[in-house]
mmCIF file of C-alpha atoms and ligand atoms in Angstrom:
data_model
loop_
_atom_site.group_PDB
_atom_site.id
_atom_site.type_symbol
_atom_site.label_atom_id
_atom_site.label_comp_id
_atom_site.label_asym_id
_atom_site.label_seq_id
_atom_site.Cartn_x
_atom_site.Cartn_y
_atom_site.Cartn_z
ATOM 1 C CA UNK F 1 -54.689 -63.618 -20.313
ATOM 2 C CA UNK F 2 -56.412 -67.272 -19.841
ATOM 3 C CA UNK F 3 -57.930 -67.746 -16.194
ATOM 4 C CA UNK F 4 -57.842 -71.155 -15.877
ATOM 5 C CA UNK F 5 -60.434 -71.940 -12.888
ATOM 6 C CA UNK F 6 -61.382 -75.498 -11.682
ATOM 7 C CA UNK F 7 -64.362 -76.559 -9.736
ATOM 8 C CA UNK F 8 -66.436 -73.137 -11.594
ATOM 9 C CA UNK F 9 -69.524 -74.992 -10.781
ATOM 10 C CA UNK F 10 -68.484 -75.375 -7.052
ATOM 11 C CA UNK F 11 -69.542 -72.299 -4.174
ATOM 12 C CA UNK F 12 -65.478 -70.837 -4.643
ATOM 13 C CA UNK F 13 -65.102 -71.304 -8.384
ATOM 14 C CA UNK F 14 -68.694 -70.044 -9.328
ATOM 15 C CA UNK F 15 -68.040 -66.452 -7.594
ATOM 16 C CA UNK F 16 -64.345 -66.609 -8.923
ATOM 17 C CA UNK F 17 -66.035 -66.559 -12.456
ATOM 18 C CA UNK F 18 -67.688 -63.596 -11.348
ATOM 19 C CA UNK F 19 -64.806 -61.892 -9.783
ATOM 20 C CA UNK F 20 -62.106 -62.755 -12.050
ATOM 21 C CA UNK F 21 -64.235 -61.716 -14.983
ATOM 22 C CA UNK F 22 -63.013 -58.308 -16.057
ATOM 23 C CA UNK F 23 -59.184 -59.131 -15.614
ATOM 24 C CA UNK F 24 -59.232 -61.798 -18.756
ATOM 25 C CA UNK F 25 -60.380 -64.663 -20.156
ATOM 26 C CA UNK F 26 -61.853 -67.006 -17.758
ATOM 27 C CA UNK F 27 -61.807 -71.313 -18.480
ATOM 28 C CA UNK F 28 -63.650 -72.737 -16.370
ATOM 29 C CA UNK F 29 -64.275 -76.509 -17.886
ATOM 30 C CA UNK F 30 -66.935 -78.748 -16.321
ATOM 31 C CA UNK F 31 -66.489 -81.818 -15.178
ATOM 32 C CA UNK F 32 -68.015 -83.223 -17.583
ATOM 33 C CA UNK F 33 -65.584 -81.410 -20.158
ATOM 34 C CA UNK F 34 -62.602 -81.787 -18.207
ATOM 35 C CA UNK F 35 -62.156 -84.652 -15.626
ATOM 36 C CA UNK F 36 -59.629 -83.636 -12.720
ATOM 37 C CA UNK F 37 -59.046 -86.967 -11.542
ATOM 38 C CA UNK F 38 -57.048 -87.687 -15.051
ATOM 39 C CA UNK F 39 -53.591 -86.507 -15.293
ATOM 40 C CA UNK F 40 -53.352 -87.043 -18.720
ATOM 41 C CA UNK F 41 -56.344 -84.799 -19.665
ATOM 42 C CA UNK F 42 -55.405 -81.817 -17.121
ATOM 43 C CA UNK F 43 -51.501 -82.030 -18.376
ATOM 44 C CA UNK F 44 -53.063 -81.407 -22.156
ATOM 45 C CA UNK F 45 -55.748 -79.471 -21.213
ATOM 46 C CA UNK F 46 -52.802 -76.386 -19.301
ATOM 47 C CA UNK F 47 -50.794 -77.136 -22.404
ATOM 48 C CA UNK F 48 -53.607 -76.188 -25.134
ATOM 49 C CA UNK F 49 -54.576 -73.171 -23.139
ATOM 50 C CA UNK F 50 -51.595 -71.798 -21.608
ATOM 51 C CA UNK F 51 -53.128 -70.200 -18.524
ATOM 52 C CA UNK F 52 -51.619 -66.923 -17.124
ATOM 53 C CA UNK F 53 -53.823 -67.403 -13.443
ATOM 54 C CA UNK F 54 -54.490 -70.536 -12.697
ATOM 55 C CA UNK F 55 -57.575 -70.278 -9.602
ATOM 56 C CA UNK F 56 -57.651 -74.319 -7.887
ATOM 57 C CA UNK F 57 -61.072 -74.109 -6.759
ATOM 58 C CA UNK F 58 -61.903 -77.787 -7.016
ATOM 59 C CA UNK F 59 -61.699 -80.576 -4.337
ATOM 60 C CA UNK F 60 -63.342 -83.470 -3.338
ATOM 61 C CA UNK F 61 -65.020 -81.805 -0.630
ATOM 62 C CA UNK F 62 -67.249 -85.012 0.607
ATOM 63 C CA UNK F 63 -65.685 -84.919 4.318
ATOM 64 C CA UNK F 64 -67.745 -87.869 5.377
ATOM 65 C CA UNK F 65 -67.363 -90.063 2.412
ATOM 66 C CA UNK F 66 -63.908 -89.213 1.932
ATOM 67 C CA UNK F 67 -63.223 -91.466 4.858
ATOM 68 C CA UNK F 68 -64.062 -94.679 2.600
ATOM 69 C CA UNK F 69 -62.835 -93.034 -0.938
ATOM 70 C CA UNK F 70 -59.039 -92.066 0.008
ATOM 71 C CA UNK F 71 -57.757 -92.410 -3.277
ATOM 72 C CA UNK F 72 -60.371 -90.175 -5.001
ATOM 73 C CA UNK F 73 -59.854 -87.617 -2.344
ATOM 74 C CA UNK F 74 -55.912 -88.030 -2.148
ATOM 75 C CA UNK F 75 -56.342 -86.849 -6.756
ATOM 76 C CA UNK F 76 -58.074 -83.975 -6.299
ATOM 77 C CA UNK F 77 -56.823 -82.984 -2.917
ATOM 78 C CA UNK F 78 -53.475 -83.690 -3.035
ATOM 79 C CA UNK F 79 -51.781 -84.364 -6.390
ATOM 80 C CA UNK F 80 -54.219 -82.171 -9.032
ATOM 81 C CA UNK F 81 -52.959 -79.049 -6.726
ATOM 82 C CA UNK F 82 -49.331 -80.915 -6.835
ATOM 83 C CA UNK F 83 -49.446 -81.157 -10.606
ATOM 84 C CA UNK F 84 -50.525 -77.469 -10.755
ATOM 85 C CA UNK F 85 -48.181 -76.139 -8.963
ATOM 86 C CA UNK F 86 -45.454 -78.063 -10.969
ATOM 87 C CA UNK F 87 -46.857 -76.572 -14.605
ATOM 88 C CA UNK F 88 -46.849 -73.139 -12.626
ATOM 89 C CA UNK F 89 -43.759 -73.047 -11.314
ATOM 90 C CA UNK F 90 -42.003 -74.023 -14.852
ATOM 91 C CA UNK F 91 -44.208 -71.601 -16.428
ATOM 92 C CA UNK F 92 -44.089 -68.711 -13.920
ATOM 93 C CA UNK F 93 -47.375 -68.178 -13.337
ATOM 94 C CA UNK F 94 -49.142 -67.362 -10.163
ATOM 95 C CA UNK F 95 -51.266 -70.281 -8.602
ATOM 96 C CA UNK F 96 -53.771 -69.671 -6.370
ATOM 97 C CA UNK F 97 -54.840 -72.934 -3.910
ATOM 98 C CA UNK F 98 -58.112 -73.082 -1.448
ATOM 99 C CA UNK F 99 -57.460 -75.399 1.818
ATOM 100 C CA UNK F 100 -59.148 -75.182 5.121
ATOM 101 C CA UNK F 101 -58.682 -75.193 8.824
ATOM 102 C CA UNK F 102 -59.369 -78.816 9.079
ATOM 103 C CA UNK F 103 -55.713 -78.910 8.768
ATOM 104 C CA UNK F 104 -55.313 -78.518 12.092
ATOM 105 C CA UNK F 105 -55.714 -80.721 15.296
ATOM 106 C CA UNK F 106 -58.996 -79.218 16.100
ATOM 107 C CA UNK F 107 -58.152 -78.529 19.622
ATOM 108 C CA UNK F 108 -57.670 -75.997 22.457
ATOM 109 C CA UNK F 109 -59.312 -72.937 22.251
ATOM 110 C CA UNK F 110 -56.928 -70.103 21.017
ATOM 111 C CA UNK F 111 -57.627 -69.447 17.213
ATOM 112 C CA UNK F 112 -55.236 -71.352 14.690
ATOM 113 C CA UNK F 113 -52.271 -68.952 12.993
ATOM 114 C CA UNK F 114 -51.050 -69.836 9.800
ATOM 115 C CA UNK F 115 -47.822 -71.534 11.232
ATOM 116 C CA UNK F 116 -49.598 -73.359 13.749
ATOM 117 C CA UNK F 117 -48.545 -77.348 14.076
ATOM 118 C CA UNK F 118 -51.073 -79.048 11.204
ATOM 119 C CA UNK F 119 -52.750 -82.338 12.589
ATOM 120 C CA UNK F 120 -55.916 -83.646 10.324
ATOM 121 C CA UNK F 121 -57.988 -85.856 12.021
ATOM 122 C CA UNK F 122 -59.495 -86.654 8.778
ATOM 123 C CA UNK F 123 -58.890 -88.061 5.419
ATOM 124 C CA UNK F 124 -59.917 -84.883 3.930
ATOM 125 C CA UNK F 125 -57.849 -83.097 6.287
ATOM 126 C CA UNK F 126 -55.198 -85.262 5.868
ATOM 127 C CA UNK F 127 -55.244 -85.099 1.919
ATOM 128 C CA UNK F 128 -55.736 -80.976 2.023
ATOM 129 C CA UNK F 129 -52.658 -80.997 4.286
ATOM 130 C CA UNK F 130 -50.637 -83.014 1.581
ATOM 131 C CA UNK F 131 -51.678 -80.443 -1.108
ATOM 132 C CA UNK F 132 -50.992 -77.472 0.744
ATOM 133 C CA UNK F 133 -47.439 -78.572 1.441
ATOM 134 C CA UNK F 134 -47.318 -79.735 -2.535
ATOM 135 C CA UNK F 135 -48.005 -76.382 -3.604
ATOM 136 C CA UNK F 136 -45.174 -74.723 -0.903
ATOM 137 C CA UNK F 137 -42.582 -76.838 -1.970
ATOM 138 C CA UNK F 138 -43.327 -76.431 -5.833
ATOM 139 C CA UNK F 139 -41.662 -73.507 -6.040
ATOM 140 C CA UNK F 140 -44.504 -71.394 -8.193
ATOM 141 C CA UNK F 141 -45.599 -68.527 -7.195
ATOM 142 C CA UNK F 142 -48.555 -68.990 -4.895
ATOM 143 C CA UNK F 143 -51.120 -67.682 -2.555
ATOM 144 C CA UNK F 144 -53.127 -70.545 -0.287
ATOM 145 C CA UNK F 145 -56.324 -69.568 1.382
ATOM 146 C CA UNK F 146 -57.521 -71.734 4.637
ATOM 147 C CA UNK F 147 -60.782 -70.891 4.674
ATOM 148 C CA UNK F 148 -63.684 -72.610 7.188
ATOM 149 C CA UNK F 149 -67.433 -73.152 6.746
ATOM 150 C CA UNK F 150 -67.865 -72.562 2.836
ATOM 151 C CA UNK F 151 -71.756 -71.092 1.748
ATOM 152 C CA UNK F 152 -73.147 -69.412 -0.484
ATOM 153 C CA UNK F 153 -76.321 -68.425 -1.854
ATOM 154 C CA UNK F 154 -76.071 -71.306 -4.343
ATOM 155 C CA UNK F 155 -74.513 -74.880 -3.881
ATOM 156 C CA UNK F 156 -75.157 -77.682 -1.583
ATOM 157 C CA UNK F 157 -74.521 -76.099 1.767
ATOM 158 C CA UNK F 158 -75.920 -75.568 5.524
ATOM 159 C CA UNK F 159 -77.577 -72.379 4.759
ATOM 160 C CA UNK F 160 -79.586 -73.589 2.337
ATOM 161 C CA UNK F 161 -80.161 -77.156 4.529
ATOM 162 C CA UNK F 162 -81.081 -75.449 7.521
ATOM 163 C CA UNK F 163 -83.568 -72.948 5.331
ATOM 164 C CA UNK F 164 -85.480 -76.231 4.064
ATOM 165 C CA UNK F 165 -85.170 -77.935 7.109
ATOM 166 C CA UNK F 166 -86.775 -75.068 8.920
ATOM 167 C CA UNK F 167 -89.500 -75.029 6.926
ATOM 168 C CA UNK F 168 -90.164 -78.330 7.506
ATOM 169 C CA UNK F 169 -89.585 -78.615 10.759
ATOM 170 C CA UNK F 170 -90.661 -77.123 14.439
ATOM 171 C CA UNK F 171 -87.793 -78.525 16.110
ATOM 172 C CA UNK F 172 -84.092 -79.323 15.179
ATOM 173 C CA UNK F 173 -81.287 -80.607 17.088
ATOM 174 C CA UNK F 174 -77.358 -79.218 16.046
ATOM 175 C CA UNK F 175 -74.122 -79.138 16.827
ATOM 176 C CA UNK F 176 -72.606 -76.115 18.994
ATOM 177 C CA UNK F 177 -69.625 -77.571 20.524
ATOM 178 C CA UNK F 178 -67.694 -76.747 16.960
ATOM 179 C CA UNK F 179 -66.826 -73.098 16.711
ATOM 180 C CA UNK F 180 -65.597 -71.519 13.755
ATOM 181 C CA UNK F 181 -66.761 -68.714 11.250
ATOM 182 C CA UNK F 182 -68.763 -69.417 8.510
ATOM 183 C CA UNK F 183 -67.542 -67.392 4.975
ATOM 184 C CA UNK F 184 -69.237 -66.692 1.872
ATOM 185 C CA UNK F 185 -67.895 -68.041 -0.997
ATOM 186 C CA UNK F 186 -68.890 -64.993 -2.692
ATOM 187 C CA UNK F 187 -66.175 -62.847 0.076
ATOM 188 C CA UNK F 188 -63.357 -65.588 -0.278
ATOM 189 C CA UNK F 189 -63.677 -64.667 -4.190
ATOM 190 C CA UNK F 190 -63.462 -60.491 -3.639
ATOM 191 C CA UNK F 191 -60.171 -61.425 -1.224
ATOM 192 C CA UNK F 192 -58.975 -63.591 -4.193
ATOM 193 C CA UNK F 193 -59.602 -60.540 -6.523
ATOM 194 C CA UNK F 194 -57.915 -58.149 -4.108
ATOM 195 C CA UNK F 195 -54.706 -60.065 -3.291
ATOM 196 C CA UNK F 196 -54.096 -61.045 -7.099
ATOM 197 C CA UNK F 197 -54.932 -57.427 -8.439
ATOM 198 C CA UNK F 198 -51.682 -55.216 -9.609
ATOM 199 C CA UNK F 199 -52.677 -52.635 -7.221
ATOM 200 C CA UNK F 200 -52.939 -53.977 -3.938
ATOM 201 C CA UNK F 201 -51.054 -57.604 -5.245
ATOM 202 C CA UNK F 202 -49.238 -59.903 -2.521
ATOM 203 C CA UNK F 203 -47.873 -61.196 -5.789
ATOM 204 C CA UNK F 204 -46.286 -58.305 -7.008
ATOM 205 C CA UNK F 205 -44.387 -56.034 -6.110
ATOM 206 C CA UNK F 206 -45.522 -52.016 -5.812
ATOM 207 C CA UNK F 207 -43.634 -51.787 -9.463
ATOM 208 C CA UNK F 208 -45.606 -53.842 -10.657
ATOM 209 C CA UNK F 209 -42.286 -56.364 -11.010
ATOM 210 C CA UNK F 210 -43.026 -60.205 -10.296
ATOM 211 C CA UNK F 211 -41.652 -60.919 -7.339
ATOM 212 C CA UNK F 212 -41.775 -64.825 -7.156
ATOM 213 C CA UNK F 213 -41.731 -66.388 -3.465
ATOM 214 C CA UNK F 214 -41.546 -63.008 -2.391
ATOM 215 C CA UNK F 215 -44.793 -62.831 -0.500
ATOM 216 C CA UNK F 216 -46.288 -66.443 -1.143
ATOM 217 C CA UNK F 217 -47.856 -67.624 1.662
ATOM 218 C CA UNK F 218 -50.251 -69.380 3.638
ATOM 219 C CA UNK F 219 -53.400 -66.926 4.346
ATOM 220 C CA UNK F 220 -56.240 -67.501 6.522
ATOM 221 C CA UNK F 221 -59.286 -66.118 5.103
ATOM 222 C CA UNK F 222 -62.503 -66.142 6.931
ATOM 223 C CA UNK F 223 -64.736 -63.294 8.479
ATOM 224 C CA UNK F 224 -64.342 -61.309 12.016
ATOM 225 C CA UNK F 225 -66.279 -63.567 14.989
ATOM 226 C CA UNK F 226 -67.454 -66.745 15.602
ATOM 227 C CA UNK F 227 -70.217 -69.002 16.456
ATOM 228 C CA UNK F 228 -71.415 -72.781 16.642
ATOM 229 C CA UNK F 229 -73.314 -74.512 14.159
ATOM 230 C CA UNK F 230 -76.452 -74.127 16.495
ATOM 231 C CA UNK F 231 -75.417 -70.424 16.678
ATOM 232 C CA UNK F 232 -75.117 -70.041 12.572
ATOM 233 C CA UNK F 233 -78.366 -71.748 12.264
ATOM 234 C CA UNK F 234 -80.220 -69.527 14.696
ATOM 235 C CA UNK F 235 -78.810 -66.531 12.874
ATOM 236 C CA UNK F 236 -80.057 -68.131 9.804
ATOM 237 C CA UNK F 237 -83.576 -68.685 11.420
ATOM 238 C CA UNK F 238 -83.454 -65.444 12.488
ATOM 239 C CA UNK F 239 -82.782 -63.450 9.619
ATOM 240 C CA UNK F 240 -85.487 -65.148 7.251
ATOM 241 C CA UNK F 241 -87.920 -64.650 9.690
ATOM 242 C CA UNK F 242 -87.687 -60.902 10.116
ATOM 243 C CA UNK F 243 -87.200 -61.312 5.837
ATOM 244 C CA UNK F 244 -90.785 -62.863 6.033
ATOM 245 C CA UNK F 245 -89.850 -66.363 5.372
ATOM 246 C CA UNK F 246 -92.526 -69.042 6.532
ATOM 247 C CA UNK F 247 -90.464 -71.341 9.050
ATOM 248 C CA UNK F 248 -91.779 -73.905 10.836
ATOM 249 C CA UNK F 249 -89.017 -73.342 13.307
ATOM 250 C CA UNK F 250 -90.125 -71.089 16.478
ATOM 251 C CA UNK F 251 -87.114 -69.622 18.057
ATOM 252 C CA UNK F 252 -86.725 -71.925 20.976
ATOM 253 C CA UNK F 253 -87.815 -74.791 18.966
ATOM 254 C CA UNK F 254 -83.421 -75.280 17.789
ATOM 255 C CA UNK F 255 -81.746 -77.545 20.395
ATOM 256 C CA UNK F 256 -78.193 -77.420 20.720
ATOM 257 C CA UNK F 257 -76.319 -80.844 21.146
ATOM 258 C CA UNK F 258 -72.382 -81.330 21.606
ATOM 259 C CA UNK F 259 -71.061 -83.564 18.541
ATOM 260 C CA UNK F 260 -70.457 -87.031 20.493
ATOM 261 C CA UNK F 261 -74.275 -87.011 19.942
ATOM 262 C CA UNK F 262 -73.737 -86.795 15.887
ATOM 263 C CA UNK F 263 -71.537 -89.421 14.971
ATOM 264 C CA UNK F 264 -70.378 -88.943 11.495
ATOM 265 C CA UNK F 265 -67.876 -90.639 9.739
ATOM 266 C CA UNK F 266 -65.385 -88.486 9.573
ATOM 267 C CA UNK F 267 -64.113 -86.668 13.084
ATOM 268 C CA UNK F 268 -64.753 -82.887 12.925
ATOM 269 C CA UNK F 269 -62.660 -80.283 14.779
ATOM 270 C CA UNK F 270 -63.848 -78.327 17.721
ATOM 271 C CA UNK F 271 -61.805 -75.487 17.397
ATOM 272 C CA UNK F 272 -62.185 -73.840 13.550
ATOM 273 C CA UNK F 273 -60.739 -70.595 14.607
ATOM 274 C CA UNK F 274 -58.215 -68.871 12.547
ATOM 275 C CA UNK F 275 -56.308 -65.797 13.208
ATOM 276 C CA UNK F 276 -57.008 -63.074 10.510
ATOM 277 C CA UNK F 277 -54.140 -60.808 11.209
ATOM 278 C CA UNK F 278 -51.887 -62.299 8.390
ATOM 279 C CA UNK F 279 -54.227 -61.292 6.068
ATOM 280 C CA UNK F 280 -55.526 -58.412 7.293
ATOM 281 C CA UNK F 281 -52.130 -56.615 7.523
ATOM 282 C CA UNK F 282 -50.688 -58.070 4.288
ATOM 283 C CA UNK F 283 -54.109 -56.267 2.437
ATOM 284 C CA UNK F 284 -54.533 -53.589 4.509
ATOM 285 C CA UNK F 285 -58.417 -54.376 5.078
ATOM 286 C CA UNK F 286 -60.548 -55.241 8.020
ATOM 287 C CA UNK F 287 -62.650 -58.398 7.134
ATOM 288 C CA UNK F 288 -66.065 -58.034 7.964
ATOM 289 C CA UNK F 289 -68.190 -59.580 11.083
ATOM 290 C CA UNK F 290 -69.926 -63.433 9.707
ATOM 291 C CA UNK F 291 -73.374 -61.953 10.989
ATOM 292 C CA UNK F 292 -72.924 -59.404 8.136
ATOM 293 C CA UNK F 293 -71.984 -61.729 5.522
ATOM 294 C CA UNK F 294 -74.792 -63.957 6.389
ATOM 295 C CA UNK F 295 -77.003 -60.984 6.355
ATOM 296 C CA UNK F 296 -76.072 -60.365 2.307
ATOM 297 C CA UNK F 297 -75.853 -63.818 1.116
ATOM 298 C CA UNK F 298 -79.396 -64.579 2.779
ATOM 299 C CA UNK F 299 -80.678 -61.789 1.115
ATOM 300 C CA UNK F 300 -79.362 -62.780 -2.400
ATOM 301 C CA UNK F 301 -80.289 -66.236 -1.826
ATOM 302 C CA UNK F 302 -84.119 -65.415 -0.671
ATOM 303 C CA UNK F 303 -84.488 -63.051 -3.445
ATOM 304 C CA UNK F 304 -83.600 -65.705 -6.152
HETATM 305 N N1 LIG I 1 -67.162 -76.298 1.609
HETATM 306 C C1 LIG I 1 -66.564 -75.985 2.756
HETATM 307 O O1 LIG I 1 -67.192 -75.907 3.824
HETATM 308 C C2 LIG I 1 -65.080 -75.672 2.775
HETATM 309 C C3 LIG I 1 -64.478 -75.354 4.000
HETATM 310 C C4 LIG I 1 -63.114 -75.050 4.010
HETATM 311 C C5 LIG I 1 -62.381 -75.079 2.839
HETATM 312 N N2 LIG I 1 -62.991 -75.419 1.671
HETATM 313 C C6 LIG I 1 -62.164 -75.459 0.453
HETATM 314 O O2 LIG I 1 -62.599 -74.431 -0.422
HETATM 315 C C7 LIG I 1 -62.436 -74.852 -1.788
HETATM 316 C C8 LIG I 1 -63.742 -74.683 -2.531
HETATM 317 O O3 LIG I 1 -64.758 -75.452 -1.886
HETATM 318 P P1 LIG I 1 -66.284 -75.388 -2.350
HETATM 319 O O4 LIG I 1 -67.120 -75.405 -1.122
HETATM 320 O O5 LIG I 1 -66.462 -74.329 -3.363
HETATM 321 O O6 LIG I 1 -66.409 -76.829 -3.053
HETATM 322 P P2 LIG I 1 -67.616 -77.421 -3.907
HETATM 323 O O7 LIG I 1 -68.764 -76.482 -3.920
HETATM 324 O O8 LIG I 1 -67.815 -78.817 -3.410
HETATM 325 O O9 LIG I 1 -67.004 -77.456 -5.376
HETATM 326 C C9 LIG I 1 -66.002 -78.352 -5.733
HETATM 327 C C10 LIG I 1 -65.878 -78.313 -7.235
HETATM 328 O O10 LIG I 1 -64.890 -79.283 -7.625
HETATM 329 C C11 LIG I 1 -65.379 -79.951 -8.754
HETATM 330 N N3 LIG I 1 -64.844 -81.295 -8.902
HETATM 331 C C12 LIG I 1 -64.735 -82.255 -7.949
HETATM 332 N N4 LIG I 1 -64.235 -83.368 -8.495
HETATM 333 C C13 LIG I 1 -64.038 -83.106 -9.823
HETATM 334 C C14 LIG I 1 -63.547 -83.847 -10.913
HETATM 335 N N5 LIG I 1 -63.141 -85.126 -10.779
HETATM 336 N N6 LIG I 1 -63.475 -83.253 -12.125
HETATM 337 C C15 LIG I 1 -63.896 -81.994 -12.295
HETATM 338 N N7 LIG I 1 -64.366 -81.227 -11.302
HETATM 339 C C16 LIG I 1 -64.433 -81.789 -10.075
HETATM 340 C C17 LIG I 1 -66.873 -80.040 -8.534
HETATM 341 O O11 LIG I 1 -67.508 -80.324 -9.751
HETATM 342 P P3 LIG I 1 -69.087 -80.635 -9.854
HETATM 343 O O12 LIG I 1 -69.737 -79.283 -9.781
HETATM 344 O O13 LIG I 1 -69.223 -81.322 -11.150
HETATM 345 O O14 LIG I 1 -69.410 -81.516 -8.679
HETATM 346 C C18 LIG I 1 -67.173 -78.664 -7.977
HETATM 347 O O15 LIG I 1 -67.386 -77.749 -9.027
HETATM 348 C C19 LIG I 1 -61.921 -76.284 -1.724
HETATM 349 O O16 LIG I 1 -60.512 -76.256 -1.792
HETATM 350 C C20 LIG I 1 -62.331 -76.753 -0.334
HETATM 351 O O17 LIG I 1 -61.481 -77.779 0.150
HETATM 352 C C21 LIG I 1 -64.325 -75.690 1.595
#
């Protein structure tokens, strides 16, 4: 079977090539060999390769400069999962689709469940929202992850910021009015794996049997807890220190600031909690605390 991933240079899509490796062939085309932004070339790109899987890793994940290129954001966000959805459902195939909590209004403090009223208060939000409700109303068989905080031990990503920057740095000044749960991309991929797998499938039935709608569904997939920026950063501090890294950083020299004083252009939600239970029952797993994902993913990433 063809495994058609996009975005396989991206955190999600690089550990999906990992993942997905032993269950078929995986295409994962580079931007540079496949442009998602043209219609034309994705439409003849599914029909040469027939994909059994298709994994929709890609986005235009920009937050801030999303705010001044819609349109770019609105093709990748919005109509590349539309059109995939479209080829999947006339092909029966199972579609899998990555979105985020920034779905929601960002407010309150109980965490979001999967049914929860959406209300972006960005364009990226705004443009996941419109692909999320693409893909539901396609009619292919699908599974859509909201996930929160994407890192991993490679990619552009806070982690990996806040490791430079404390090294440079004595003091820093973040965010820790925004709570949420940071996730590996590496664990989003072994939950993708695990869902789409004929043994413990939310795609298939116990038979085996394709099921269709049957179970797809909106999922929330993040670890157990949560924390603030300033918290994730401290954790970050904290665990390269005891690994031996040489920080700059002293541990009260990380300042925590609310976000009115760190404009950006685009507005950030203050609550990025989601509710795991959906996924946890539909699995049958217990996802595991964000302090012990960070723990592993540092780890890899220092030992690199
Ligand atoms: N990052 C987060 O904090 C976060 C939070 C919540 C949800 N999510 C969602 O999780 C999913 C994966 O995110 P991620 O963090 O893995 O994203 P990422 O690291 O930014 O990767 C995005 C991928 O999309 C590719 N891409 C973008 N435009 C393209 C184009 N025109 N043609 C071909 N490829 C293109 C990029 O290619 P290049 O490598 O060439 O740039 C990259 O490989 C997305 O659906 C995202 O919305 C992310």
């Amino acid at each position: 079977m063809n495994i058609f991933i996009t975005g396989g240079n991206g955190q999600v899509g690089f550990e999906l090539q990992r993942q997905f490796a032993p269950f078929g062939t995986i295409l994962a085309p580079t931007r540079q060999e496949l442009d998602l932004t043209n219609a034309d070339a994705v439409e003849a790109y599914l029909a040469k390769h027939q994909p059994g899987l298709i994994l929709n890793a890609a986005a235009y994940t920009a937050v801030d400069k999303a705010e001044s290129e819609p349109q770019q954001a609105k093709r990748l966000n919005a109509e590349l999962p539309a059109q995939l959805a479209e080829y999947a459902a006339k092909q029966g195939i199972h579609l899998v689709h990555y979105s985020t909590d920034y779905v929601y209004p960002g407010n309150g403090e109980p965490p979001w469940q999967e049914d929860s009223p959406t209300g972006p208060l960005s364009v990226y939000g705004q443009t996941k929202l419109e692909g999320d409700e693409a893909v539901v109303n396609s009619g292919a068989s699908h599974l859509i992850f909201r996930t929160s905080w994407v890192y991993a031990a490679r990619g552009n990503n806070f982690m990996k910021t806040m490791l430079r920057l404390g090294r440079e740095r004595e003091a820093l000044s973040i965010v820790n009015d925004q709570i949420g749960a940071p996730t590996p991309a590496r664990l989003i991929a072994q939950v993708t794996a695990l869902a789409t797998s004929p043994h413990a499938s939310l795609l298939t039935s116990p038979q085996g049997a394709h099921t269709s709608q049957a179970r797809s569904a909106i999922y929330h997939l993040a670890p157990r807890g949560e924390t603030s920026w300033h918290g994730f950063a401290s954790e970050i501090f904290s665990y390269a220190r005891e690994a031996g890294d040489s920080l700059a950083i002293t541990p009260e020299g990380t300042a925590g600031i609310p976000t009115v004083d760190y404009p950006t252009p685009a507005q950030r939600p203050l609550n990025s909690r989601m509710a795991l239970g959906k996924l946890e029952s539909a699995l049958g797993i217990t996802m595991p605390t964000w302090q012990s994902q960070l723990a592993l993913t540092l780890k890899e990433h220092l030992s690199n």
